[in-house]
Every structure is written in C-alpha cells, then in structure tokens.
CSV table of C-alpha atoms in Angstrom, one decimal:
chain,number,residue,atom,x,y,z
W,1,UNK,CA,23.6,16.9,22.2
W,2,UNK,CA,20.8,19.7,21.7
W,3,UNK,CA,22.2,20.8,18.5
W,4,UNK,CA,20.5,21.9,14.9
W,5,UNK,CA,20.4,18.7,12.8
W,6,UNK,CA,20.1,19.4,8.9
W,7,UNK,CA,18.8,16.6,6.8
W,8,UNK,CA,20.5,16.5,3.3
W,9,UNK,CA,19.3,15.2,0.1
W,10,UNK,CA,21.7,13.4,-2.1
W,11,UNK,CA,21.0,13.2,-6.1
W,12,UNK,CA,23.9,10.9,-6.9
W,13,UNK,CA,27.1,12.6,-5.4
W,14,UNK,CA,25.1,16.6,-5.7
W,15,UNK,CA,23.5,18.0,-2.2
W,16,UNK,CA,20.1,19.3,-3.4
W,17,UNK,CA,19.9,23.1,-3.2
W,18,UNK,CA,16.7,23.1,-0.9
W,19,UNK,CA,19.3,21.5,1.7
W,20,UNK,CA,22.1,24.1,1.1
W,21,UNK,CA,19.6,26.5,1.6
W,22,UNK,CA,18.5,24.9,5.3
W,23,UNK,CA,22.4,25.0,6.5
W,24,UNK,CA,22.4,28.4,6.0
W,25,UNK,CA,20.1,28.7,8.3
W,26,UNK,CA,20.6,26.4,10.7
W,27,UNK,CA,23.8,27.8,10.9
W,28,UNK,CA,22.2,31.4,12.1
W,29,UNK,CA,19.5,29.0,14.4
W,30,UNK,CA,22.2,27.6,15.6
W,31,UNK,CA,24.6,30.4,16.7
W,32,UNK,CA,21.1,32.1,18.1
W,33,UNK,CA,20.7,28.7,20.1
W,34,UNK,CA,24.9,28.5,21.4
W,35,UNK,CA,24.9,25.3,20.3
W,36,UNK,CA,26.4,23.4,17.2
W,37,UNK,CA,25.4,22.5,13.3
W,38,UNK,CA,25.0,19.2,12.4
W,39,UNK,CA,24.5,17.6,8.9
W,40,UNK,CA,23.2,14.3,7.5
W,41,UNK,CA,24.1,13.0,4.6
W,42,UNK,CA,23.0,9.0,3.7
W,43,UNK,CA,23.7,7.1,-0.1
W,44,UNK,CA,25.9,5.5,-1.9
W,45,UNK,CA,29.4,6.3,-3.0
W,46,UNK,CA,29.5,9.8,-2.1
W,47,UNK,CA,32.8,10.9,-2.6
W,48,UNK,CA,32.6,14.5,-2.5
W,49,UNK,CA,29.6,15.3,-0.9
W,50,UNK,CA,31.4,16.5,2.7
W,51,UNK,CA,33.1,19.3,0.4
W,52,UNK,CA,29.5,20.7,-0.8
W,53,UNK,CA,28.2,20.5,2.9
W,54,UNK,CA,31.1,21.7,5.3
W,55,UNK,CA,31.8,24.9,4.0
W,56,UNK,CA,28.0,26.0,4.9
W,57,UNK,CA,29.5,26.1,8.8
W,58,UNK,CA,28.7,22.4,9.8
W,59,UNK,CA,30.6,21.5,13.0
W,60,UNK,CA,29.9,17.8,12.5
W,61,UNK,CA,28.7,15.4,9.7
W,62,UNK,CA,27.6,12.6,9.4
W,63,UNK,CA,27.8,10.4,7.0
W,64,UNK,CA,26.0,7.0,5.6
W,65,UNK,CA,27.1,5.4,3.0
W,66,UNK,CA,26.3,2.1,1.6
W,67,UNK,CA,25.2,0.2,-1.3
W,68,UNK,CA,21.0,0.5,-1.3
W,69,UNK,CA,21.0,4.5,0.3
W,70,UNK,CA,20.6,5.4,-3.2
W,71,UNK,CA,17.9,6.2,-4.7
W,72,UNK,CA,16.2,7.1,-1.8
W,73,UNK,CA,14.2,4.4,-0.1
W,74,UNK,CA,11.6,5.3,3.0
W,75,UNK,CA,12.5,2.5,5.5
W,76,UNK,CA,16.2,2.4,5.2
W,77,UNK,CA,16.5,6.8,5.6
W,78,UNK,CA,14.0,6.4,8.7
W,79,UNK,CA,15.5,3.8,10.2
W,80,UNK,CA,19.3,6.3,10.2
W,81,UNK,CA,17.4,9.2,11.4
W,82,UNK,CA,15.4,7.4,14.1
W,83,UNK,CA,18.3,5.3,15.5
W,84,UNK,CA,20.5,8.4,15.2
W,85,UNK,CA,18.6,11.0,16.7
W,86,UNK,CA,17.9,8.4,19.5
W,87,UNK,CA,21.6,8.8,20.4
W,88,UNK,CA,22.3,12.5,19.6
W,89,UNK,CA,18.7,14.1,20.7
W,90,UNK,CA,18.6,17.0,18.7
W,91,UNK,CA,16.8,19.7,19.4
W,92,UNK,CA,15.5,20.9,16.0
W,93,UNK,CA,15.2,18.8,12.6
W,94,UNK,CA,15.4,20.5,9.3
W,95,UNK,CA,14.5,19.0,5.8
W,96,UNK,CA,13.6,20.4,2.8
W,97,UNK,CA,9.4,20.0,1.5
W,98,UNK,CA,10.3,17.9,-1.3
W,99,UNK,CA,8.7,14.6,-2.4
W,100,UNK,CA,12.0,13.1,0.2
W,101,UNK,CA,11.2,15.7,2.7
W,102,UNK,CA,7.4,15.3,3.0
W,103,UNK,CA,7.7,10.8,2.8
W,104,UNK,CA,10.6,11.0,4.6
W,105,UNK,CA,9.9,14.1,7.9
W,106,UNK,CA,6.7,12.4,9.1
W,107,UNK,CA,8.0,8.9,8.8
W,108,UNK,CA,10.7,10.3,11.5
W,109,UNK,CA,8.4,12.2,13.8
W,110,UNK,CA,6.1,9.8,13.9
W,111,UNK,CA,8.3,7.3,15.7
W,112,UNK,CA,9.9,9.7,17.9
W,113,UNK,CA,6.5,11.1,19.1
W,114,UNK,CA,8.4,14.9,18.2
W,115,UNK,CA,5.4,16.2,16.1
W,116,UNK,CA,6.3,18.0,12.8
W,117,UNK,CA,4.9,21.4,11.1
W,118,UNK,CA,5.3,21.0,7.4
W,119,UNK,CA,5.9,23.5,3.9
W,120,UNK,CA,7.3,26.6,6.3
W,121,UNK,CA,8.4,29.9,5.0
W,122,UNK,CA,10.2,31.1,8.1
W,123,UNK,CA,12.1,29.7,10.8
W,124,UNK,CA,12.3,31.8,14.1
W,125,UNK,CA,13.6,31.6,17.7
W,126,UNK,CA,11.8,32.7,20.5
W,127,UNK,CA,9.7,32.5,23.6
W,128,UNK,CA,6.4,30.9,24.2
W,129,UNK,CA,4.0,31.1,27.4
W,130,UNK,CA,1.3,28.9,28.2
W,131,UNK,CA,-1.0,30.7,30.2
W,132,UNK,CA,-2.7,27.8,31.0
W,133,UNK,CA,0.0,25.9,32.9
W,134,UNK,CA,2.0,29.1,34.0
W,135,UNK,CA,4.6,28.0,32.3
W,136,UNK,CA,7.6,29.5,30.4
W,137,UNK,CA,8.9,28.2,27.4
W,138,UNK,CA,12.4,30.0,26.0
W,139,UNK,CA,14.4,29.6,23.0
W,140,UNK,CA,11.6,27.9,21.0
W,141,UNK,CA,11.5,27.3,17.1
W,142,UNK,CA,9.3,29.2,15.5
W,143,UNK,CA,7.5,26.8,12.2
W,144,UNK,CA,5.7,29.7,10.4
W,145,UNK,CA,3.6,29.1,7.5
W,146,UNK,CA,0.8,29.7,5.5
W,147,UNK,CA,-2.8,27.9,6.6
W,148,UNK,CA,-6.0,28.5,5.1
W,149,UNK,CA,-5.3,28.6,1.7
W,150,UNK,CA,-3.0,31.1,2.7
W,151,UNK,CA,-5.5,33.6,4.3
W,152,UNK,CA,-3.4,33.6,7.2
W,153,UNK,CA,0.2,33.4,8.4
W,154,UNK,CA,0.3,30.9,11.5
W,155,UNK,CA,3.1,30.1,13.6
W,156,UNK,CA,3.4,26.7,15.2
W,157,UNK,CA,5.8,26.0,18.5
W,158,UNK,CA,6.7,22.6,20.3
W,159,UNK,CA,7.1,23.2,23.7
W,160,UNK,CA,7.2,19.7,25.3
W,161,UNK,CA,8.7,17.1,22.9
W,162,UNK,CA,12.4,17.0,21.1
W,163,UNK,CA,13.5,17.5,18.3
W,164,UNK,CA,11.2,19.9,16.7
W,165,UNK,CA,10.6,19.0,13.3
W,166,UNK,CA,10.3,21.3,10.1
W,167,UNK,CA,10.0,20.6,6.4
W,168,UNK,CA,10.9,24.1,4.4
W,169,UNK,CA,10.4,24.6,1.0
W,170,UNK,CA,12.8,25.2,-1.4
W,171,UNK,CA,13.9,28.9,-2.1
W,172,UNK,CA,12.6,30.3,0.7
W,173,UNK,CA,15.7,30.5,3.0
W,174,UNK,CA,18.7,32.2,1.2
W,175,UNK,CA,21.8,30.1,0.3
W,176,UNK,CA,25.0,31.6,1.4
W,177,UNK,CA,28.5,29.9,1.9
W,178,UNK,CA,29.7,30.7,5.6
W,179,UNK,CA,33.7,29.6,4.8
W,180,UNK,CA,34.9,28.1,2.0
W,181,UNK,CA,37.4,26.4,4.6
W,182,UNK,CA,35.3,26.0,7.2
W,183,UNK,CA,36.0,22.5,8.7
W,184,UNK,CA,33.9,20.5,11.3
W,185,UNK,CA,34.1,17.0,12.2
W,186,UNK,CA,33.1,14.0,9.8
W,187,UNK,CA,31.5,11.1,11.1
W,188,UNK,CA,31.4,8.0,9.0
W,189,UNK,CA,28.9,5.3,10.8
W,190,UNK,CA,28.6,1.9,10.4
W,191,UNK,CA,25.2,1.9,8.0
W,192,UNK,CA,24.7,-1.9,9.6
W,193,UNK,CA,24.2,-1.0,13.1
W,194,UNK,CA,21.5,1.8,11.7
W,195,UNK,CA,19.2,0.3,9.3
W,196,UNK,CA,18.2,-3.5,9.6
W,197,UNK,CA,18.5,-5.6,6.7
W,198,UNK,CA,15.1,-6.5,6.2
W,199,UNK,CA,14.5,-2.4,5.4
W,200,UNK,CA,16.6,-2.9,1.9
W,201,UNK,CA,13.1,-5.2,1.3
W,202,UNK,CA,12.0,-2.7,-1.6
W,203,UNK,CA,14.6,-2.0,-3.9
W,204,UNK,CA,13.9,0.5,-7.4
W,205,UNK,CA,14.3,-1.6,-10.1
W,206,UNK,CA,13.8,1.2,-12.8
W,207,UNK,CA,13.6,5.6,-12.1
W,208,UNK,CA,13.2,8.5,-14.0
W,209,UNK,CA,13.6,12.0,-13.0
W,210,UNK,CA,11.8,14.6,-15.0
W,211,UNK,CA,13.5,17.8,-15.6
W,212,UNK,CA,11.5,20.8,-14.2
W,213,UNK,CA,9.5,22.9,-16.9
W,214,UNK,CA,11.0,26.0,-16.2
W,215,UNK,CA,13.8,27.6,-13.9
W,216,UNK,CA,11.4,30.4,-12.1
W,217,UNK,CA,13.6,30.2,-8.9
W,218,UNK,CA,16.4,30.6,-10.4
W,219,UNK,CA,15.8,33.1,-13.1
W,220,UNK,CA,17.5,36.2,-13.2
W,221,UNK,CA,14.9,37.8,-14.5
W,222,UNK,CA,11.0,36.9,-13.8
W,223,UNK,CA,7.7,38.3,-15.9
W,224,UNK,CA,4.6,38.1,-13.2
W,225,UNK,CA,1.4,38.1,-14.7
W,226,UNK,CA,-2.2,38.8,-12.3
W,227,UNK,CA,-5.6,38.6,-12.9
W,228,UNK,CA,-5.3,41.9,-14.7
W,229,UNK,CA,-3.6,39.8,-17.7
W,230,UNK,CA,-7.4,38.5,-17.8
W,231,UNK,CA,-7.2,35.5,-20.3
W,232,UNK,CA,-4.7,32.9,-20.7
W,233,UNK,CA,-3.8,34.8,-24.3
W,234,UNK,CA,-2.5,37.8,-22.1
W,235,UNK,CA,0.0,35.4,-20.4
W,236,UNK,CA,1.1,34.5,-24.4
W,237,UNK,CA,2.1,38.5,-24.5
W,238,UNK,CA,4.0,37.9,-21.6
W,239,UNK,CA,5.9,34.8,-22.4
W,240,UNK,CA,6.8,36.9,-25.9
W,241,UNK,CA,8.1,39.9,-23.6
W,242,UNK,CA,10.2,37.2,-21.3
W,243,UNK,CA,11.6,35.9,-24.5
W,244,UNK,CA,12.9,39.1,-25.2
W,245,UNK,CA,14.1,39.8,-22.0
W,246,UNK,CA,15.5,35.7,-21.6
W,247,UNK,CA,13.2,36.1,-18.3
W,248,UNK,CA,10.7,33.2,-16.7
W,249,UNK,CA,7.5,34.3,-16.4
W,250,UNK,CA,5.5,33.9,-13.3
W,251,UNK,CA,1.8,34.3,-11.8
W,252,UNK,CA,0.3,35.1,-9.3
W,253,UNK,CA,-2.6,32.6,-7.4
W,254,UNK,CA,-5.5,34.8,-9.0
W,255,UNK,CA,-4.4,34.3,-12.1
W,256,UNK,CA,-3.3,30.3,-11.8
W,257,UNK,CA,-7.2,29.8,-9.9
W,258,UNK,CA,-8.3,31.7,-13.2
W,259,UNK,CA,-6.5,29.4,-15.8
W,260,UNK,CA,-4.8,31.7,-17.0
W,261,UNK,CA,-1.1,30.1,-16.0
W,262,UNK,CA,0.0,27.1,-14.8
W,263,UNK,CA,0.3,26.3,-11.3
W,264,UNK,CA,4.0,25.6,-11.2
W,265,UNK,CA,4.8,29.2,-12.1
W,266,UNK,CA,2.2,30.0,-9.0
W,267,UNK,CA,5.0,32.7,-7.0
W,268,UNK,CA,4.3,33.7,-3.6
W,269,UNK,CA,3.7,32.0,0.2
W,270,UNK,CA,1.1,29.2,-1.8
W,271,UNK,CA,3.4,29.1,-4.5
W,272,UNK,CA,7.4,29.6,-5.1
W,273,UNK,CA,9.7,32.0,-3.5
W,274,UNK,CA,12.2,34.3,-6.1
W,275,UNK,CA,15.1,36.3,-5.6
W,276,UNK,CA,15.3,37.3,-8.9
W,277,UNK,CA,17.5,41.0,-10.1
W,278,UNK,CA,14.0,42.0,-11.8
W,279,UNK,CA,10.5,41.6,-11.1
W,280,UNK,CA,7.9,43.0,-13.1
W,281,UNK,CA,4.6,42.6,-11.8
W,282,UNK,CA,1.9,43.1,-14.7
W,283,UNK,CA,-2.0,43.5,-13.7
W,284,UNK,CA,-0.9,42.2,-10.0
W,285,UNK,CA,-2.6,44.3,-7.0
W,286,UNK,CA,0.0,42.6,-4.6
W,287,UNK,CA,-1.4,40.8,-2.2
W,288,UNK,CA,0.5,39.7,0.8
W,289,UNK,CA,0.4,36.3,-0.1
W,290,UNK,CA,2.1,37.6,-3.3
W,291,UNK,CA,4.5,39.9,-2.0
W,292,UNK,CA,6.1,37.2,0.2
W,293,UNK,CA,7.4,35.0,-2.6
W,294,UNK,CA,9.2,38.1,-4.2
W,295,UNK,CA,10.1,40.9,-2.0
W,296,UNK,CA,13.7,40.1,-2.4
W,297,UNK,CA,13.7,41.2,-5.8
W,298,UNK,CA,16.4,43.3,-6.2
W,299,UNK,CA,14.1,45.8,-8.5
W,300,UNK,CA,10.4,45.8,-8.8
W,301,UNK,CA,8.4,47.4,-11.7
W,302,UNK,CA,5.2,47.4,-12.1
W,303,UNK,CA,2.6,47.9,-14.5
W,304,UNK,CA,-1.0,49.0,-13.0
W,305,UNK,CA,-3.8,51.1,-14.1
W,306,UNK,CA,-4.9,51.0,-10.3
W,307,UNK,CA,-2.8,53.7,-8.4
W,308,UNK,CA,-3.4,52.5,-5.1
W,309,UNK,CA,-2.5,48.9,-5.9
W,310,UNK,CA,-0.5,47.5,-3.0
W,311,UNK,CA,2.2,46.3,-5.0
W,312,UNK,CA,3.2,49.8,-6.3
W,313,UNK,CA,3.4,50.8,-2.2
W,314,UNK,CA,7.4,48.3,-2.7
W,315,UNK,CA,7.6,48.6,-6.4
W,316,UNK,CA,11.1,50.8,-7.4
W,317,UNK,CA,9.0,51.5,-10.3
W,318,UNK,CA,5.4,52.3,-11.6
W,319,UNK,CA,4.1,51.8,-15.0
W,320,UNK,CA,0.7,53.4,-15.0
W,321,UNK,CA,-1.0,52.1,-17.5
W,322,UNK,CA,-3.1,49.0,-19.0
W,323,UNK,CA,-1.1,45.6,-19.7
W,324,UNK,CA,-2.8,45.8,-22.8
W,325,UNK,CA,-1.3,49.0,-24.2
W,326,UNK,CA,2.1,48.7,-22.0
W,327,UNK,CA,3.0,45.1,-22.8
W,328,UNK,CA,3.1,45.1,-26.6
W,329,UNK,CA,5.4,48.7,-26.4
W,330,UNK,CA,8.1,46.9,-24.4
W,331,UNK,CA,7.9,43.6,-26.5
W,332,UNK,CA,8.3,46.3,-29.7
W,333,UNK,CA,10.8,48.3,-27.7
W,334,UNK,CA,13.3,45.0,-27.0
W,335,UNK,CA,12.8,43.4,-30.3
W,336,UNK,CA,14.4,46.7,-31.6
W,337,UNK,CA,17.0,47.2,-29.8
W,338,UNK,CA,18.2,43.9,-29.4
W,339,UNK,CA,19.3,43.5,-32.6
C-alpha cells in the first residue's frame, strides 16, 4: 500500500532500458518516501525477466503472463494496471515516454482520475503549499520538465489524487544495479481475473520493429555540432571526425531548427540525454537547454571562437578557435595516428 510502482516494458523476454533506468530511481524515491519498490512486468512467456528486474532493489513483483500480453496491446496492459492499482493504491506511477509509455500512462490515469505529467527529466520529493486553501502538502513528487519549447523548466505536483503519474524519457535517469542478489517477493497473478476477454479483441497479426539510426545514448564517445557548424556540409566534417574517433555525433536544437542535422541526434532537455566519456561541443554556445542533456559527460571540450560562450564556463577543455580551421586538423591529426 502507498508504495513506488515501476511499470516495465517487455521486448520478448529483455526489460527495456528506459524501465531499468526508472527502478533505479524509484528505488532512491522510494527509500526518500519509507516505503517499498514495486515492479510490473505483463507478456508472454517471460522466463527470465524477474532476474533483469529484482536485482534493481524491487521488494515485490509482479508478474503477468499470458498468451496475448505480447506484443503490447492497449486494452489488455490498462485493464492490469487499472484493476491492480485499484487493489494496491500506489502512490507514485513510473513508465518510461516511449510509444508504450505515452499510449499506455494516460490510458491508466484517465480511468483512475490520478492526472499524469508526461516526457520528465527529473523526479523529486518534496513539499507543496497551497496558499489558497492553507493547506500543507508533504512528501510530494516532483514531475519536472521542460514546457514552452523548452524556454522554461516547470515543475508539476499532485496534491489531491493517488497515484501520481509520470512518463520519463529514456536516458535521463541513470541505470545502476542496487544488488546483484537482492531478492523481493514475486507475485504471479491470475492474468484472467485482470483483463476481460473481450480486451484480447485486437490482436497484431504482422510487426516490425525498426532498428534505431544511431546509438547517440549510448555512445561512448559523442561529436556535437551548433549553429556555429552553419550548413548541413559542416555536420559532413563532423560525421568524418566521429568516424575517426568511432564517436556518434550529435546537435544541438539550433542547429536541428536550422537543417543542418537531424532531429534524432537533437541532445539536450528537447532532445536526448548522454552520459558519454567525451563530449565535444563544436560551434555550441551552451544553452541550458543544451547543457542538460550532457552535463554528465565525463570530459567536455569545446571548440569556440566566442570566449564567453556558456559552454566553455563547464567545458574541461577549450579549443579557441573556428570549427572551420579546428575540425579538419583533428580529422588530419587521427587519420595519422591511427594507422
């Protein structure tokens, strides 16, 4: 009762990494809260799965599994979450802002009346007071995100109604295993006194997944180009220098808005979140909205002819110079020496 629920995609027998991410921190929400983990886990034949989830500090899962759970349908996963969190009352609901996540959260908070803030880059506890009413509010969640084309950063509380709902994006919130032996309890319900049988109505006769075009949040390594790169044939001299450097390359919003890049390599609060060992930024003046997708770099560089740029203010490093005249030297500089 009143604990942190985690909702938990399921590709086949593989937890998505989006909810690995979210156990990790419910874990910490939890422990700020004194109260317990719980995990969710609904499909088909998922032998396995309890082993990827558990060792994230989950005191109890549950688990779903039946023949029509997988591939994710909408009425079946709404119906488990509805009925369930009808018995349990939770008082916070994570999921990850996926394609799931964003059919599946509202679907939910809709038919609990709970209210749900969507896509947010931090999760928080604390206090709330409604001047208003004179009341108190403690030990709130804090659903932070980015509004107004990400002009601003607003944060988003539910004071009245239960459980407070959050979709997160993925690699926002940093995935760390708790205890590789860490064992809670595991549930296994009976999937027919959940979901009606009239919800298996639409089943997926054929699906494809397409791959992701590149592995920017995962990279080790990431090549940021800004508005400074000014053309889309500047970004070519950085995908050459991440080829050297078996880097991703990146953008920032400036330069996506400009054409210059595509949007899916857009990194920062609009965009994606990296953690990568390296960043270089080239021709980025750091914005805020920038800076929040990659200040966990472990080390920055940056190449700027501006001095004051704001990105040189957390850069380890500082290139000053043009991208033009910096660029092509590194790209001649690695092709040498990595012979």
């Amino acid at each position: 009762m009143n604990n942190v629920f985690v909702y938990c995609e399921i590709e086949g027998r593989t937890v998505a990494e989006v909810s690995l991410e979210l156990l990790t921190k419910g874990r910490k929400l939890a422990d700020q809260l004194h109260c317990g983990l719980e995990a969710v886990a609904a499909g088909t034949d998922m032998k396995g799965v309890e082993q990827q989830i558990m060792k994230y500090g989950v005191d109890r899962l549950h688990v779903f599994d039946a023949p029509g759970l997988f591939p994710y349908t909408s009425l079946p996963h709404t119906a488990i979450l509805v009925n369930l969190f009808k018995e349990e009352k939770p008082q916070i609901c994570l999921m990850g802002a996926t394609v799931i996540g964003r059919d599946l959260g509202p679907r939910v908070s809709s038919s609990l009346t709970s209210g749900l803030t969507a896509d947010c880059t931090q999760l928080e506890i604390g206090h709330h007071e409604d001047k208003k009413q004179g009341k108190m509010y403690e030990n709130l969640l804090y659903q932070i995100r980015p509004a107004f084309g990400g002009n601003i950063i607003a944060t988003i509380v539910n004071p009245e109604h239960r459980p407070q709902m959050a979709t997160v994006r993925p690699g926002v919130m940093k995935m760390e295993v708790l205890d590789e032996h860490y064992r809670g309890e595991i549930v296994e319900h009976d999937v027919a006194k959940y979901v009606p049988a009239t919800d298996y109505v639409v089943k997926v006769i054929d699906r494809q997944v397409q791959q992701s075009k590149n592995n920017l949040k995962g990279a080790s390594i990431v090549v940021a180009g800004g508005y400074g790169m000014g053309s889309k044939e500047g970004f070519d001299q950085l995908f050459a220098l991440a080829k050297e450097l078996h880097a991703e390359v990146g953008a920032s919003r400036a330069a996506v808005d400009a054409g210059f890049c595509e949007a899916d390599r857009q990194v920062g609060q609009t965009g994606v979140t990296v953690h990568p060992k390296m960043y270089i930024a080239c021709g980025i003046s750091g914005q805020i909205q920038h800076i929040a997708g990659m200040q966990d770099a472990g080390i920055v560089i940056s190449i700027n002819n501006d001095p004051n740029a704001p990105i040189n203010a957390i850069a380890d490093y500082v290139i000053d110079g043009t991208v033009e005249e910096v660029i092509p030297k590194l790209i001649k500089y690695y092709k040498k020496n990595s012979k």
